[in-house]
Short mmCIF file of C-alpha atoms in Angstrom, two decimals:
data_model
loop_
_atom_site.label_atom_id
_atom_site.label_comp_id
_atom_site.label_asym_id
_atom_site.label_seq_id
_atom_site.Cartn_x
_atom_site.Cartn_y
_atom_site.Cartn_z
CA UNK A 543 0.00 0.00 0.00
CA UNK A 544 2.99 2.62 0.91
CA UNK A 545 4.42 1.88 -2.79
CA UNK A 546 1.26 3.55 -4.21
CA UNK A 547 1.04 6.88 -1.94
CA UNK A 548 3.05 9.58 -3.83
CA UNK A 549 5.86 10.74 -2.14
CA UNK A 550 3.98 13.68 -0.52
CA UNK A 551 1.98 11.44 1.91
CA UNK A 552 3.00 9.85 4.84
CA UNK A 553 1.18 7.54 7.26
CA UNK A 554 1.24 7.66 11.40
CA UNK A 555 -0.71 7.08 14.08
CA UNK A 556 -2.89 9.45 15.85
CA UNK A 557 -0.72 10.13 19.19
CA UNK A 558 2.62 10.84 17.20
CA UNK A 559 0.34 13.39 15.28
CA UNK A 560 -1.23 15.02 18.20
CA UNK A 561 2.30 14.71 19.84
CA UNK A 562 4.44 16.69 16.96
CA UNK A 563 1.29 18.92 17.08
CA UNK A 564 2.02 19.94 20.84
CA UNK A 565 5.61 19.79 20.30
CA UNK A 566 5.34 22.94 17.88
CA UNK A 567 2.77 24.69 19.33
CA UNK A 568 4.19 25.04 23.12
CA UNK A 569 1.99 27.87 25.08
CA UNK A 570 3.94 29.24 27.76
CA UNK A 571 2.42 30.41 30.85
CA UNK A 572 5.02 32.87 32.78
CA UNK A 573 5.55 33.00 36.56
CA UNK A 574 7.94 35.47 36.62
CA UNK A 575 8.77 36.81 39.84
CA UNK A 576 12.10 37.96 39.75
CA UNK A 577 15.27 38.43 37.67
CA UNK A 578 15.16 35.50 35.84
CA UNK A 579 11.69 37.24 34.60
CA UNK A 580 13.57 39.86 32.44
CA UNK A 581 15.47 37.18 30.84
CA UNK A 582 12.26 35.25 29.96
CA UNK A 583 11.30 38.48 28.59
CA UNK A 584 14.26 38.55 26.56
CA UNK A 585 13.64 35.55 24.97
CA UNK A 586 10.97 36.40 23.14
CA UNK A 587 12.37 39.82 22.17
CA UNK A 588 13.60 40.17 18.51
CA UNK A 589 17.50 39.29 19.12
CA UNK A 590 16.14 35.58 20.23
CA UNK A 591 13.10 35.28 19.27
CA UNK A 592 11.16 32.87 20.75
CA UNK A 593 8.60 32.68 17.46
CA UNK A 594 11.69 30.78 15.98
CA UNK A 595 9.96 27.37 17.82
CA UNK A 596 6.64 27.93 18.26
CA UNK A 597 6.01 29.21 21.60
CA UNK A 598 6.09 32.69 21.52
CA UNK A 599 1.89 32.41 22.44
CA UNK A 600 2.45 33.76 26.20
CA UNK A 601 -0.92 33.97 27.88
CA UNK A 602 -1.75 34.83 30.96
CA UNK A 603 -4.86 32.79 31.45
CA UNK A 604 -3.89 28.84 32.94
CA UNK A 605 -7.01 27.50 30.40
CA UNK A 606 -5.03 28.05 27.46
CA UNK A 607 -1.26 27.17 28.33
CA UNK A 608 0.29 24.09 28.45
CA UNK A 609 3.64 24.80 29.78
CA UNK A 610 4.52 26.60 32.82
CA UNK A 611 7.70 28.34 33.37
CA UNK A 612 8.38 29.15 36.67
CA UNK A 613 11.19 31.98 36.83
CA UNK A 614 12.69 33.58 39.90
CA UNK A 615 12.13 32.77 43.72
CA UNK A 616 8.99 32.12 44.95
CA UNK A 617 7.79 32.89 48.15
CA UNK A 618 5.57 30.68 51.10
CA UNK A 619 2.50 33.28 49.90
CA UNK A 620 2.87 33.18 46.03
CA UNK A 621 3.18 29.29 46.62
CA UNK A 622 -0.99 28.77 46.86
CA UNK A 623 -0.86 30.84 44.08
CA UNK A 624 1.40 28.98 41.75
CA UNK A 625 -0.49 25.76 42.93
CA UNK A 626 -3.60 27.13 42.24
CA UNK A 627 -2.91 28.05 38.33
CA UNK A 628 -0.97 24.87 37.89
CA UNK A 629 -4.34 23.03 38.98
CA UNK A 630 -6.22 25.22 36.57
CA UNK A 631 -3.90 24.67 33.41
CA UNK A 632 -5.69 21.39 31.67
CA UNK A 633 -3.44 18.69 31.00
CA UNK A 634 -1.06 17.54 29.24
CA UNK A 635 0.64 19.96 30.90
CA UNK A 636 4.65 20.77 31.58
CA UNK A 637 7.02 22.88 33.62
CA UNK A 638 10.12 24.28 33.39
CA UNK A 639 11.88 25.49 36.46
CA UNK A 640 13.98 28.37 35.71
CA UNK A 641 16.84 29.98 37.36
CA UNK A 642 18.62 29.00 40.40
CA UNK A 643 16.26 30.67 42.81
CA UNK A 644 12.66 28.26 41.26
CA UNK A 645 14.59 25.25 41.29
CA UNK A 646 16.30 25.10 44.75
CA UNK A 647 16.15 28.68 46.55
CA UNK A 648 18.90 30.00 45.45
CA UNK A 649 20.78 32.02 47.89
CA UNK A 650 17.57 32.55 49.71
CA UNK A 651 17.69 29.88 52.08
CA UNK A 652 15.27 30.85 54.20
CA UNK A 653 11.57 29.93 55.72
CA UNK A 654 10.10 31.97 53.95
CA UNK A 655 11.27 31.55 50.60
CA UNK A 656 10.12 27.85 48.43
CA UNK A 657 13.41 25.95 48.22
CA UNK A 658 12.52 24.54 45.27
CA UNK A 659 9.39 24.80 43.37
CA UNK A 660 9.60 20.83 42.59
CA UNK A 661 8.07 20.21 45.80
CA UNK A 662 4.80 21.61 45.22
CA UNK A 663 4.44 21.27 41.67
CA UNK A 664 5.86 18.76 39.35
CA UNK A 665 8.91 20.37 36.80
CA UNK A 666 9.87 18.24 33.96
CA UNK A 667 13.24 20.41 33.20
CA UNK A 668 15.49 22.49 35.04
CA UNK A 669 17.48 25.68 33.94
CA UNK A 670 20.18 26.50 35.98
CA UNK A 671 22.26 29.71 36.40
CA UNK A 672 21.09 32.86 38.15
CA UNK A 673 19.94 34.23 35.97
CA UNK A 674 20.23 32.13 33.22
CA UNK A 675 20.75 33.60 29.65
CA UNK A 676 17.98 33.51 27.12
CA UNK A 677 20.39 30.76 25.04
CA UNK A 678 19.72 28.77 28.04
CA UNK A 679 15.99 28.80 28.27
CA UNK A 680 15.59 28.36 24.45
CA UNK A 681 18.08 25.00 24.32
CA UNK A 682 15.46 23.79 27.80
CA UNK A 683 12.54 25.07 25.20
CA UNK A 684 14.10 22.45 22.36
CA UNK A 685 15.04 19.90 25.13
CA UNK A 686 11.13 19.94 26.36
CA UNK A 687 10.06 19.60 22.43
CA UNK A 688 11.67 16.36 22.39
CA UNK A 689 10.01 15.25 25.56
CA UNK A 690 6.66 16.39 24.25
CA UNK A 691 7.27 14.25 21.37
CA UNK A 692 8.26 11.02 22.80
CA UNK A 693 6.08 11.16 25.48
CA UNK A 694 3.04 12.80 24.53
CA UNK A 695 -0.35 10.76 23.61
CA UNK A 696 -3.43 11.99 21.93
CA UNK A 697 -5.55 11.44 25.83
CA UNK A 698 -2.43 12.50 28.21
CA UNK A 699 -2.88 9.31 29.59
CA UNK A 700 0.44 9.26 31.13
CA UNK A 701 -0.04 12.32 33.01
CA UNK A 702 -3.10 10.61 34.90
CA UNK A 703 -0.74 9.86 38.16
CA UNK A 704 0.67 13.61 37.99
CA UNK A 705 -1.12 14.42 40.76
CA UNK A 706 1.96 15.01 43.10
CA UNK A 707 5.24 16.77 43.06
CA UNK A 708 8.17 14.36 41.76
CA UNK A 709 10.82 15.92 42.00
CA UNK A 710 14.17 15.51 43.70
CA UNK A 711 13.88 13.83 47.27
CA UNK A 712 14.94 16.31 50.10
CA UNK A 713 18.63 15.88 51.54
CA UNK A 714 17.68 14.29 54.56
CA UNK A 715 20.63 15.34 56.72
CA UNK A 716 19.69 19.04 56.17
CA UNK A 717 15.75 18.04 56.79
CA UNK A 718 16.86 16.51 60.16
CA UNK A 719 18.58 19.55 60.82
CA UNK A 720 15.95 22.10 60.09
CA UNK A 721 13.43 20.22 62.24
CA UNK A 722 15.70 19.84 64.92
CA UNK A 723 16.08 23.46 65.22
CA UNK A 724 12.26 24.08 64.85
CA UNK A 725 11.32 21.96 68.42
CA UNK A 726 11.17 24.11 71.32
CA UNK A 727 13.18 23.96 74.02
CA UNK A 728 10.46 23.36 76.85
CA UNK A 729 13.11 25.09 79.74
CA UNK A 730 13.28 28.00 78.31
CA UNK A 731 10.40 30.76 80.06
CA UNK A 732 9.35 32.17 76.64
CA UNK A 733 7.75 28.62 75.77
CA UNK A 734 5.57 28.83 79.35
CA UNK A 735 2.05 29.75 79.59
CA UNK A 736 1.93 33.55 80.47
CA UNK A 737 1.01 34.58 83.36
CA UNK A 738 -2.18 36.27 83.05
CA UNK A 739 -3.40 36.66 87.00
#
């Protein structure tokens, strides 16, 4: 049967179709919070253009985006936020972490900044650097093309257990450490019932 198709016709199956459908036609939805927001910005200005692979289509609504790129730190009270639009994006879905601040707090380590966005949400590819160059984000752009590609499926079936975060396990030593420091010392008069007679 292939012998008789002219050369301009080509025969696949529906989920490699749908997949090199999503694969060029990425629809980024920025969470920019920071530096690595003005080189996310830069991307899709005219000296890299973004256009070049098919996601320059930022929106700002989760409904119609399929990727989200997380960019900069992110705070304990943006983090119901970031959840929340994540939730709302339909699936499939990806993420990109971006900058060293989204993917593992950066030189914030404190309590009140996320150490690590891929333990609320789950990120499919990490950028490093701080901030990292707008080369940077466009080879992670090609990188998550692939992925769409091979993975993809014309249901998202294999993003039904995606319900979690799955990313990198905490160091436990550093875990034991923190939570250590968190218990209250019961001697100490400042963790005693006041006085109130």
């Amino acid at each position: 049967m292939a012998e008789k198709l002219p050369d301009n016709v080509f025969l696949t199956t529906l989920d490699a179709a749908a997949s090199w459908a999503r694969k060029n036609s990425l629809w980024p939805m920025p969470f920019a919070t920071a530096c690595c927001g003005i080189e996310l910005m830069a991307t899709a200005s005219s000296r890299f253009d973004l256009a070049r692979f098919g996601a320059e289509v930022m929106r700002f609504s989760p409904r119609q985006c399929d990727l989200m790129i997380v960019a900069g730190r992110v705070v304990m009270k943006m983090l119901p936020v970031l959840q929340r639009i994540w939730m709302q994006m339909p699936e499939p879905k990806w993420c990109i972490s971006m900058g060293a601040c989204a993917c593992t707090g950066g030189v914030f380590d404190t309590y009140a900044v996320v150490q690590g966005v891929d333990r609320f949400i789950p990120v499919d590819l990490y950028v490093p650097g701080c901030p990292p160059r707008p080369e940077q984000l466009i080879a992670a752009l090609i990188e998550m093309q692939d992925i769409v590609q091979k993975t993809g499926t014309h249901n998202g079936r294999e993003f039904g257990r995606r319900t979690t975060a799955t990313g990198p396990i905490p160091i436990e030593l550093d875990e034991i450490r923190r939570s250590r420091e968190a218990l209250p010392i019961v001697d100490l008069p400042i963790y005693n019932s006041p006085n109130l007679n």
